[in-house]
PDB file of C-alpha atoms and ligand atoms in Angstrom:
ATOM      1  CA  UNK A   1      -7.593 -39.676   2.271  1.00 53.00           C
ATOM      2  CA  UNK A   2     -10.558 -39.342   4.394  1.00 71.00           C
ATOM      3  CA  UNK A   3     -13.287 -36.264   3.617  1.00 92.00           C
ATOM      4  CA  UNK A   4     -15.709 -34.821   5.362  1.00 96.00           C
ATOM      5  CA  UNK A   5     -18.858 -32.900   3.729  1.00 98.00           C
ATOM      6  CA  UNK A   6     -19.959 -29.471   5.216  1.00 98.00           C
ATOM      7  CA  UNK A   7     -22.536 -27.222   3.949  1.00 98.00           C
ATOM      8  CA  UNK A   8     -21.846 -23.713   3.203  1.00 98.00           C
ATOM      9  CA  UNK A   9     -25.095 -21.424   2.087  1.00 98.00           C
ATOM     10  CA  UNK A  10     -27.058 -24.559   1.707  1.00 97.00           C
ATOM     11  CA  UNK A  11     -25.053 -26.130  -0.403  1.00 97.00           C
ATOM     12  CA  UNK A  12     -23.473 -29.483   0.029  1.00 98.00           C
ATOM     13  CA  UNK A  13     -19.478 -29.445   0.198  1.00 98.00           C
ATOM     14  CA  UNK A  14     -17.361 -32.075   0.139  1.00 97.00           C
ATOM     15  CA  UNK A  15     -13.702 -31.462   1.341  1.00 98.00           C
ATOM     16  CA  UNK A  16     -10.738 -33.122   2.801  1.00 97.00           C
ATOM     17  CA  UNK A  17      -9.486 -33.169   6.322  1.00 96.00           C
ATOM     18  CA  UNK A  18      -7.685 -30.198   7.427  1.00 95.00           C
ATOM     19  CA  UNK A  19      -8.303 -28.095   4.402  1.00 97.00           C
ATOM     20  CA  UNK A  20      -9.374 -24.812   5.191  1.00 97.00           C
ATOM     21  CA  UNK A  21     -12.789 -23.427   4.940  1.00 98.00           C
ATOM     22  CA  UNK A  22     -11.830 -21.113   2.250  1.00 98.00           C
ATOM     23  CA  UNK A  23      -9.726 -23.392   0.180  1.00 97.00           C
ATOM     24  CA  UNK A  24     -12.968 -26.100   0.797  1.00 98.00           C
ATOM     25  CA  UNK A  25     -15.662 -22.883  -0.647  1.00 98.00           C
ATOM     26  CA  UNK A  26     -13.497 -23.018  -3.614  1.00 96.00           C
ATOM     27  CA  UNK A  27     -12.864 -26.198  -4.400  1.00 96.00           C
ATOM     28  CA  UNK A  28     -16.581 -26.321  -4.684  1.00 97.00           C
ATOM     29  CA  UNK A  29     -17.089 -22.729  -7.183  1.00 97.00           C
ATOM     30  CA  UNK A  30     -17.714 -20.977  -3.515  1.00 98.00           C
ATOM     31  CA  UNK A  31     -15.764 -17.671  -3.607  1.00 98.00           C
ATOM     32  CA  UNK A  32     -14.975 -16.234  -0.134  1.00 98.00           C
ATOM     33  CA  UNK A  33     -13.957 -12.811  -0.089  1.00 98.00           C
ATOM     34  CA  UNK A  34     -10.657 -12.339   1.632  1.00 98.00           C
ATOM     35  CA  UNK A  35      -7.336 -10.019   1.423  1.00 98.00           C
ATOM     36  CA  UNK A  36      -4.644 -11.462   3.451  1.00 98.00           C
ATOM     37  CA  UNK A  37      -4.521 -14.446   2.312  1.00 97.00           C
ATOM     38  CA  UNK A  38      -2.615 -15.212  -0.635  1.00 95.00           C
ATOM     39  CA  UNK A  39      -1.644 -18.431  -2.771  1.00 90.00           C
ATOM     40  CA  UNK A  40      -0.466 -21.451  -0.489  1.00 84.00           C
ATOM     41  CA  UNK A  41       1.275 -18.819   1.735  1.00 94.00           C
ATOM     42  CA  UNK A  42       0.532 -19.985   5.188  1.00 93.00           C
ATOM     43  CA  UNK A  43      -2.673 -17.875   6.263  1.00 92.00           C
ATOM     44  CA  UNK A  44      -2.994 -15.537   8.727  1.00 89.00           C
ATOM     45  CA  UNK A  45      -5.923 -14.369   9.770  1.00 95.00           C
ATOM     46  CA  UNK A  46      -5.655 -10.549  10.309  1.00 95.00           C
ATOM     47  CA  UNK A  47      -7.466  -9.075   8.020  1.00 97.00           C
ATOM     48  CA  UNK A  48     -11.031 -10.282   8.811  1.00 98.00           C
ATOM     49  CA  UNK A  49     -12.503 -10.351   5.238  1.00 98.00           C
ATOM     50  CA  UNK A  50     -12.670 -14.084   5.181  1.00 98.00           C
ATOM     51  CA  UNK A  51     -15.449 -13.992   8.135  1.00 98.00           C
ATOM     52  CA  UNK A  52     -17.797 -16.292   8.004  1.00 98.00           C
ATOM     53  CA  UNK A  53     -20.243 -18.224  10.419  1.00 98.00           C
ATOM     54  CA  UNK A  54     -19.599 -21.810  11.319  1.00 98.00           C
ATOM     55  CA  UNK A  55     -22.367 -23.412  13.173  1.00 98.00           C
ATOM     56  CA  UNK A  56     -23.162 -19.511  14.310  1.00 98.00           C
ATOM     57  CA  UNK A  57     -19.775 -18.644  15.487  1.00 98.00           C
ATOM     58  CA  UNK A  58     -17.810 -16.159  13.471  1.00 98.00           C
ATOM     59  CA  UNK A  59     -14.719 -17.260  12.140  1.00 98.00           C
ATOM     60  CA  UNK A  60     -12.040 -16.462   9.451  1.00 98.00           C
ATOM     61  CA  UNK A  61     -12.534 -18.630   6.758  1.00 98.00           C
ATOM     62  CA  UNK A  62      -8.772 -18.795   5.898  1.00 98.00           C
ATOM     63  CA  UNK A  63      -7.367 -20.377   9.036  1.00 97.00           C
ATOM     64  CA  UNK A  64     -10.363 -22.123   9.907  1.00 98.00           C
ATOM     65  CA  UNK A  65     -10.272 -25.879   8.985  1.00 97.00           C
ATOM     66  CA  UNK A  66     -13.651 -28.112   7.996  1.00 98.00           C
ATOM     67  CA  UNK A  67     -15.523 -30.531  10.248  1.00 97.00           C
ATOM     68  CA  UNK A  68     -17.708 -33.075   8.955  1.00 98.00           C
ATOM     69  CA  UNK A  69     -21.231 -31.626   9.210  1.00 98.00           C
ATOM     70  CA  UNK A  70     -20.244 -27.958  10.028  1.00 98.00           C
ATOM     71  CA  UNK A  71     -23.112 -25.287   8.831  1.00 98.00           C
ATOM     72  CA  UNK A  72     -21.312 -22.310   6.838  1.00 98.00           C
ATOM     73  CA  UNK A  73     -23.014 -18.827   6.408  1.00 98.00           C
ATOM     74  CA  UNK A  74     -21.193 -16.879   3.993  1.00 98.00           C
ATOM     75  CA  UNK A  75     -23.233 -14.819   1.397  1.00 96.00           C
ATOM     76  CA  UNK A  76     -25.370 -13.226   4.487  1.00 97.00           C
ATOM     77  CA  UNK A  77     -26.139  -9.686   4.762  1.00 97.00           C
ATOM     78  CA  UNK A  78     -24.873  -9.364   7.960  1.00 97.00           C
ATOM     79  CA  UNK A  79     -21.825 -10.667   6.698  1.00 98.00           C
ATOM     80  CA  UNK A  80     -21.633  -8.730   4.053  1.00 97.00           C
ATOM     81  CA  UNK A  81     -21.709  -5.580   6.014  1.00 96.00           C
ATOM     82  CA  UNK A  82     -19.239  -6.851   8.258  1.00 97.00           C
ATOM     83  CA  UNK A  83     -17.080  -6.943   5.314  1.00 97.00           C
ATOM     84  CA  UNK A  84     -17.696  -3.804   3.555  1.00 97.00           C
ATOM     85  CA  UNK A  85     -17.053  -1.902   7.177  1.00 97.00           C
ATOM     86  CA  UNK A  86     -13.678  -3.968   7.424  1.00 97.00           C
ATOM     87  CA  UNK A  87     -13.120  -2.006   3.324  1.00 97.00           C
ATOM     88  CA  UNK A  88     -14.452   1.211   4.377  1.00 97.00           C
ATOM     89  CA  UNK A  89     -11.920   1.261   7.053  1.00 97.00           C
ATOM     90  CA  UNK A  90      -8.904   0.479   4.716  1.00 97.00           C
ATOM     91  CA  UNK A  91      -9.310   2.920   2.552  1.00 96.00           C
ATOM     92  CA  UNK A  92     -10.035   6.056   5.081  1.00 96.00           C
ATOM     93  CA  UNK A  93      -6.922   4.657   7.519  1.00 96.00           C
ATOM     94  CA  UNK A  94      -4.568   4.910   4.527  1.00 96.00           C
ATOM     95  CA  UNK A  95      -4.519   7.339   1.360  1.00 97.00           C
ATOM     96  CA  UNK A  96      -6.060   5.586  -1.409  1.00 96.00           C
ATOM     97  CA  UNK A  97      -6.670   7.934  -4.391  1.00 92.00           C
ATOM     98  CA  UNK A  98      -7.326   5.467  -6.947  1.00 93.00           C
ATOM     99  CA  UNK A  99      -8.005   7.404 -10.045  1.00 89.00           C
ATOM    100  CA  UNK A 100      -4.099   8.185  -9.772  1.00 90.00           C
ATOM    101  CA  UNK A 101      -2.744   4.698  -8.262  1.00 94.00           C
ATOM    102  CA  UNK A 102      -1.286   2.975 -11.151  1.00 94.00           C
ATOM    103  CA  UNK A 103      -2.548  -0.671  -9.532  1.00 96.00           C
ATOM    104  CA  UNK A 104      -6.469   0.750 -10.409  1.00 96.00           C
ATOM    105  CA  UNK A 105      -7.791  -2.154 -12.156  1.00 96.00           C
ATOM    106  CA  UNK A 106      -5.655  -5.206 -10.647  1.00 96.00           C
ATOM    107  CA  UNK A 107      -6.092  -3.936  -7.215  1.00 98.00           C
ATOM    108  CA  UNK A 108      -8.108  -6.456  -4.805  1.00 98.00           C
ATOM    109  CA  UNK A 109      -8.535  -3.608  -2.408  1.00 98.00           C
ATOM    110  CA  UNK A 110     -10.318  -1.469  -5.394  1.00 97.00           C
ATOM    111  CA  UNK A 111     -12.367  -4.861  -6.460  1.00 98.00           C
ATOM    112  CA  UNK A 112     -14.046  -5.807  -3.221  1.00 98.00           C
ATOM    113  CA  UNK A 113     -15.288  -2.063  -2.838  1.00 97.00           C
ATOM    114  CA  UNK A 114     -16.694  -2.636  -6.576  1.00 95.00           C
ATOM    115  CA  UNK A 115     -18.260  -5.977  -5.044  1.00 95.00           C
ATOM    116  CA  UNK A 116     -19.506  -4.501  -2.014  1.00 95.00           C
ATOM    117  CA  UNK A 117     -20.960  -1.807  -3.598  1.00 94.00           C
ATOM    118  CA  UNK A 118     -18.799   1.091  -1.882  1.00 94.00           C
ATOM    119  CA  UNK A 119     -18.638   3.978  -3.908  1.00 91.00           C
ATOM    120  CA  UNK A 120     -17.696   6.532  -1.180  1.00 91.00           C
ATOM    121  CA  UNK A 121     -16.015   6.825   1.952  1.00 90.00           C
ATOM    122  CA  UNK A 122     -18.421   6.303   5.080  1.00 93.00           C
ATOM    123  CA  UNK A 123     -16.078   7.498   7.209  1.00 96.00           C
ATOM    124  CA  UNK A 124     -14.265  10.093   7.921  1.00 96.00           C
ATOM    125  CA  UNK A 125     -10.666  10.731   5.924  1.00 96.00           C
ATOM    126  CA  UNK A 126      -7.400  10.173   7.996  1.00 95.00           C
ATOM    127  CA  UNK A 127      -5.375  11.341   5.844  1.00 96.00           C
ATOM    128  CA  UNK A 128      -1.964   9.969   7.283  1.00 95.00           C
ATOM    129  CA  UNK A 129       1.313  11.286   6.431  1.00 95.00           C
ATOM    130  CA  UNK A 130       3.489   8.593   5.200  1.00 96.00           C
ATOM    131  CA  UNK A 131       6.298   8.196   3.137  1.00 96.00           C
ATOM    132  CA  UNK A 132       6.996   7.006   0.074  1.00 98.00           C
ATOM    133  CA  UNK A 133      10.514   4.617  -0.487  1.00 98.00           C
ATOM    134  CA  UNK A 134      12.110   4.915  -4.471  1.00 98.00           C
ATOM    135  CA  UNK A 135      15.272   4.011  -3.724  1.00 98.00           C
ATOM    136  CA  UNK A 136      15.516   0.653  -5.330  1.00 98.00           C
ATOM    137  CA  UNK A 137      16.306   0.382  -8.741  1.00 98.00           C
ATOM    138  CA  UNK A 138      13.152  -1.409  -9.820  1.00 98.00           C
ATOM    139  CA  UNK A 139      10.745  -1.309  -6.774  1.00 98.00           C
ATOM    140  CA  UNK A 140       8.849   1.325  -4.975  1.00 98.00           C
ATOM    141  CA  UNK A 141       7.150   1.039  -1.536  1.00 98.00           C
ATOM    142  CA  UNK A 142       4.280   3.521  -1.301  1.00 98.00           C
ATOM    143  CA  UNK A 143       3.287   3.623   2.538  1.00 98.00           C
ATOM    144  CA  UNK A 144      -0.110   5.610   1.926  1.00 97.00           C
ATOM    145  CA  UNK A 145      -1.590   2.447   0.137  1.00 98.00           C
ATOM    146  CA  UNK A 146      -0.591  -0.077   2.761  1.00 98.00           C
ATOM    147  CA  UNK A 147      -3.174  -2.478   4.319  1.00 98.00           C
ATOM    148  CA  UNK A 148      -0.312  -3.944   6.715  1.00 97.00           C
ATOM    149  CA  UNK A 149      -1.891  -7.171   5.025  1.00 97.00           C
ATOM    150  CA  UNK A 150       1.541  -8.908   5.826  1.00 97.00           C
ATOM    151  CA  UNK A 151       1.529 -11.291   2.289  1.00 98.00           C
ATOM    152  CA  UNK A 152       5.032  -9.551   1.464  1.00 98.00           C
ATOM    153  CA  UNK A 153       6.593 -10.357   4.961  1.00 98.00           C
ATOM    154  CA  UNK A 154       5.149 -14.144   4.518  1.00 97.00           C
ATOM    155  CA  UNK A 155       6.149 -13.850   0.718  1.00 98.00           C
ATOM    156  CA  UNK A 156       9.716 -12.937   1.390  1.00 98.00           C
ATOM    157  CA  UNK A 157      10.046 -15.025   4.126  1.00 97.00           C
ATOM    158  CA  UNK A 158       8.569 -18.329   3.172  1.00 97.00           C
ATOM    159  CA  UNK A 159       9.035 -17.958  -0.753  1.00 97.00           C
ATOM    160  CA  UNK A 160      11.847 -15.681  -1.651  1.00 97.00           C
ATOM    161  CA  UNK A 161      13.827 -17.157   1.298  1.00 97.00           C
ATOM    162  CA  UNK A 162      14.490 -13.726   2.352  1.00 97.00           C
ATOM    163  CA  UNK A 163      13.633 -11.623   5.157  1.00 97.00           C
ATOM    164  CA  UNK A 164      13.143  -8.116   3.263  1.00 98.00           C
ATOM    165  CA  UNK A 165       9.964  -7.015   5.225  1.00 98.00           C
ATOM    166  CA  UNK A 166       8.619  -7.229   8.674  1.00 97.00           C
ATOM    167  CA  UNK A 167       6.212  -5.352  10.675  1.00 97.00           C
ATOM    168  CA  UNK A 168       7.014  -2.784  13.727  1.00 96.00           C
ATOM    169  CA  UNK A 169       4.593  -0.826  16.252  1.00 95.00           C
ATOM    170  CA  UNK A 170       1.519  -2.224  17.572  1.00 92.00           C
ATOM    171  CA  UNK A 171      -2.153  -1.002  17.027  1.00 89.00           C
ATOM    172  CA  UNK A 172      -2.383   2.558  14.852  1.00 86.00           C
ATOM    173  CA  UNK A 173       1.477   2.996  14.979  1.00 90.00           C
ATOM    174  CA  UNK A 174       1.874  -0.373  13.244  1.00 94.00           C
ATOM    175  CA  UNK A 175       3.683  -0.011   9.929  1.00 96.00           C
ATOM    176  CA  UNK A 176       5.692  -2.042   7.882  1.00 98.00           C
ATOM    177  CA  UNK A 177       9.664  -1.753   7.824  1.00 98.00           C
ATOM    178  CA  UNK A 178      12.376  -3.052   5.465  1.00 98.00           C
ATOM    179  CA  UNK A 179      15.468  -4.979   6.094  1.00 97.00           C
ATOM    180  CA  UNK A 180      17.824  -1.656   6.006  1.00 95.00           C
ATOM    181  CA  UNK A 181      18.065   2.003   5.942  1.00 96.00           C
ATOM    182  CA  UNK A 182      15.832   1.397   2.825  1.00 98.00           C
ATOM    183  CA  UNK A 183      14.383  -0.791   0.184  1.00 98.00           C
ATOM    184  CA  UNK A 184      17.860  -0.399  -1.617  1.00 98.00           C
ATOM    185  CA  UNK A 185      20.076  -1.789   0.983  1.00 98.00           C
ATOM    186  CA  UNK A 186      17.670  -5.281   1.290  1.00 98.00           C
ATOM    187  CA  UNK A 187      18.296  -8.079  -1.190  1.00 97.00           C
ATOM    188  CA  UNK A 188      14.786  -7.112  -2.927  1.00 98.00           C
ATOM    189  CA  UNK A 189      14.322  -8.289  -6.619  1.00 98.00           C
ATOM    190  CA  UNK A 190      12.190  -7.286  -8.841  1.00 98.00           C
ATOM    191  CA  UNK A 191      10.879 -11.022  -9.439  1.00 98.00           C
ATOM    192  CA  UNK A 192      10.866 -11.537  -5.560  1.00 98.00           C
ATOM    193  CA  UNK A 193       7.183 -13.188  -5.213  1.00 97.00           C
ATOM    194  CA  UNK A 194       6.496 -10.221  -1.997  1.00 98.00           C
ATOM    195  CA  UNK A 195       6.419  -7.628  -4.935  1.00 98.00           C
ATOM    196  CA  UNK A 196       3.736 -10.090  -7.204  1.00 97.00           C
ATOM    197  CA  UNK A 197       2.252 -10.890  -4.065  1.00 98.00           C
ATOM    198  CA  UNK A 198       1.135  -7.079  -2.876  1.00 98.00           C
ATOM    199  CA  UNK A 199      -2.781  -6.659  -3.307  1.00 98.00           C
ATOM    200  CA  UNK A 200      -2.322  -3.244  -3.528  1.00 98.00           C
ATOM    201  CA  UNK A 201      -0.444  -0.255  -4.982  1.00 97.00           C
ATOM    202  CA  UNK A 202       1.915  -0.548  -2.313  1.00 98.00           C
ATOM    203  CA  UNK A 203       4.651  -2.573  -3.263  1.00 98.00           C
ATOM    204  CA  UNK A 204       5.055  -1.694  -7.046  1.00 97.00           C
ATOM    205  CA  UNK A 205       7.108  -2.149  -9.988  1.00 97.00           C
ATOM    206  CA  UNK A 206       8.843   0.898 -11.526  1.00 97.00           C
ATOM    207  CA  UNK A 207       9.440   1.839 -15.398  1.00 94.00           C
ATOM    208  CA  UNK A 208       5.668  -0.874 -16.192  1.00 91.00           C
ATOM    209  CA  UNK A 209       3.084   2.159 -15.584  1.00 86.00           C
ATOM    210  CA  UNK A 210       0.417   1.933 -17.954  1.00 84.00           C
ATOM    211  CA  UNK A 211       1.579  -0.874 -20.056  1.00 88.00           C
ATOM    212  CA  UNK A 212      -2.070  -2.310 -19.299  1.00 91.00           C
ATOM    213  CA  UNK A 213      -4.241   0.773 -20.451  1.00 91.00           C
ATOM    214  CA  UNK A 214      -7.132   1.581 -17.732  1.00 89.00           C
ATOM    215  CA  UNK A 215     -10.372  -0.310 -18.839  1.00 91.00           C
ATOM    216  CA  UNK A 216      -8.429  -3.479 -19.618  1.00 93.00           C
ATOM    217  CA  UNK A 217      -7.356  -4.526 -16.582  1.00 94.00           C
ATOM    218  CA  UNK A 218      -8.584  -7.632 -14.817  1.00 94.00           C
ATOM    219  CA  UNK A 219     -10.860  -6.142 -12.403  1.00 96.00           C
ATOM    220  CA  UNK A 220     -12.399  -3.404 -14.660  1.00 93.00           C
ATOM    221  CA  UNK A 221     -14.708  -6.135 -16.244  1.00 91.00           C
ATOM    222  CA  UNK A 222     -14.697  -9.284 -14.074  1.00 94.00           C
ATOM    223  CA  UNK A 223     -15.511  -8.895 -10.537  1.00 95.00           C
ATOM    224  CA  UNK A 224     -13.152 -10.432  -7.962  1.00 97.00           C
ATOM    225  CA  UNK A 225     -13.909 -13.619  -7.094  1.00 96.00           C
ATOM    226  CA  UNK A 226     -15.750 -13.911 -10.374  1.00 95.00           C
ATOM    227  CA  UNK A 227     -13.339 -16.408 -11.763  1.00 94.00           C
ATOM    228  CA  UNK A 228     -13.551 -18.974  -8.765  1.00 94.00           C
ATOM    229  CA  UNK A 229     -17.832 -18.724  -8.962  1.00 93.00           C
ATOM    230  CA  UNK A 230     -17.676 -19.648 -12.548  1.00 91.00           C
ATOM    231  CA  UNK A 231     -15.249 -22.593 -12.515  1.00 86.00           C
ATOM    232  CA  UNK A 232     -17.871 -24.267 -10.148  1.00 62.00           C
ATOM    233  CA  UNK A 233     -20.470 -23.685 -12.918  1.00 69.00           C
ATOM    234  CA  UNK A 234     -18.689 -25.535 -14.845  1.00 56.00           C
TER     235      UNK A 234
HETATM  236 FE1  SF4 B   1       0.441  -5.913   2.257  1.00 70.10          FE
HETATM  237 FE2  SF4 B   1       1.513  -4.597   0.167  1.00 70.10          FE
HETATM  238 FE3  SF4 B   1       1.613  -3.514   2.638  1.00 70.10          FE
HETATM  239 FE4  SF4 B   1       3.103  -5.629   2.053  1.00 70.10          FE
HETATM  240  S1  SF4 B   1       3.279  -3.587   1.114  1.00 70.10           S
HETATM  241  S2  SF4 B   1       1.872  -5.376   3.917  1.00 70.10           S
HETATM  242  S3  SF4 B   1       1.780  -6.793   0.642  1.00 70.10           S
HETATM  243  S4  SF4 B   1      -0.237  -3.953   1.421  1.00 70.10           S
HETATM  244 FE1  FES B   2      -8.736 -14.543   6.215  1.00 70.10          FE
HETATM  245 FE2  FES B   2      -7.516 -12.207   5.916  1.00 70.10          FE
HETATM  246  S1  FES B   2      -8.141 -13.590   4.366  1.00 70.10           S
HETATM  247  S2  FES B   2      -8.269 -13.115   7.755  1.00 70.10           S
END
């Protein structure tokens, strides 16, 4: 298999041909931040996080593949920023009260404000009205405290082999839409990988509140991306 080597933040990569930049950062302990990408689900590319500079040209880390010699900025300030605006404009386009989401702790939304440093809103609240879907047996869909980050269309789609979720509207009137009059009339399971897959408290399990008590969750202690930095230490 033929590699190339790249060099992200000054330091040497080596990855193989047609990997992505992201998968390539963290093959090498490199953690890109990122949101919409999940597992070896096919990426995407909406959500922005991933943005990085490659040879001085922005582009999402996710979807972007290596090239032999290519110079990748990632750890920047200006990149940083870019990021943390992309956060600060999830969480006032949605409702996200997290001292009362039960997903505080495991959420990756909640963990790259902690990494960014957002402590705040820095803009203004939109308060949306949006609804709130309990009738499955085992699954709730909370609206307020979707991203639109698409993982449990892709999820369903390409892993459960179902089709339970899809998108509708364009621009601000985008939302996402179930399969049927509601989640109760899809073929949802509980164990469907587009419930694990959710990176926020939007797609949730019923009757498991609390099981984890608040302060021993994953991201309480250990930043995100924490875990992928310190297996290249090793
Ligand atoms: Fe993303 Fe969750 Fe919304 Fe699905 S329900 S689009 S996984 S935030
Ligand atoms: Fe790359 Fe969302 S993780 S665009």
């Amino acid at each position: 298999m033929s590699g190339v080597t790249l060099t992200i933040d000054g330091k040497s990569v080596a990855a193989e041909k047609g990997q992505t930049l992201l998968k390539a950062a963290e093959g090498a302990g490199i953690y890109i931040p990122r949101l919409c990408a999940y597992k070896d689900l096919l990426p995407h590319g909406s959500c922005r996080v991933c943005s990085v500079r490659v040879n001085g040209r922005i582009q999402a880390a996710c979807v972007q593949t290596v090239t032999d010699g290519a110079i990748v900025e990632n750890e920047t300030a200006e990149l940083q920023e870019y990021r943390r605006n992309i956060i600060d404009l999830l969480f006032v386009e949605g409702n996200h009260f997290c001292m009362y989401c039960e997903k505080s702790g495991h959420c990756e939304l909640q963990a790259l404000a902690y990494r960014f440093g957002i402590t705040a809103p820095r803009y203004q609240l939109l308060y949306p009205k949006r609804d709130i879907d309990m009738s499955h047996p085992d699954v709730y869909l909370d609206h307020n405290r979707c991203i639109l980050c698409g993982r449990c269309v892709r999820a369903s789609q390409d892993l459960d082999h179902k089709n339970v979720f899809q998108f509708i509207e364009r621009g601000c009137r985008k939302r996402l839409q179930v399969n049927g009059e509601a989640l109760a009339a899809t073929d949802l399971q509980v164990t469907d990988e587009a419930v694990a897959s959710c990176p926020v408290g939007a797609l949730m399990r019923k009757r498991v509140g609390y099981s984890v008590p608040v302060g021993e969750r994953p991201y309480d202690n250990i930043p995100i991306g924490r875990d992928i930095e310190t297996a290249g230490e090793e």
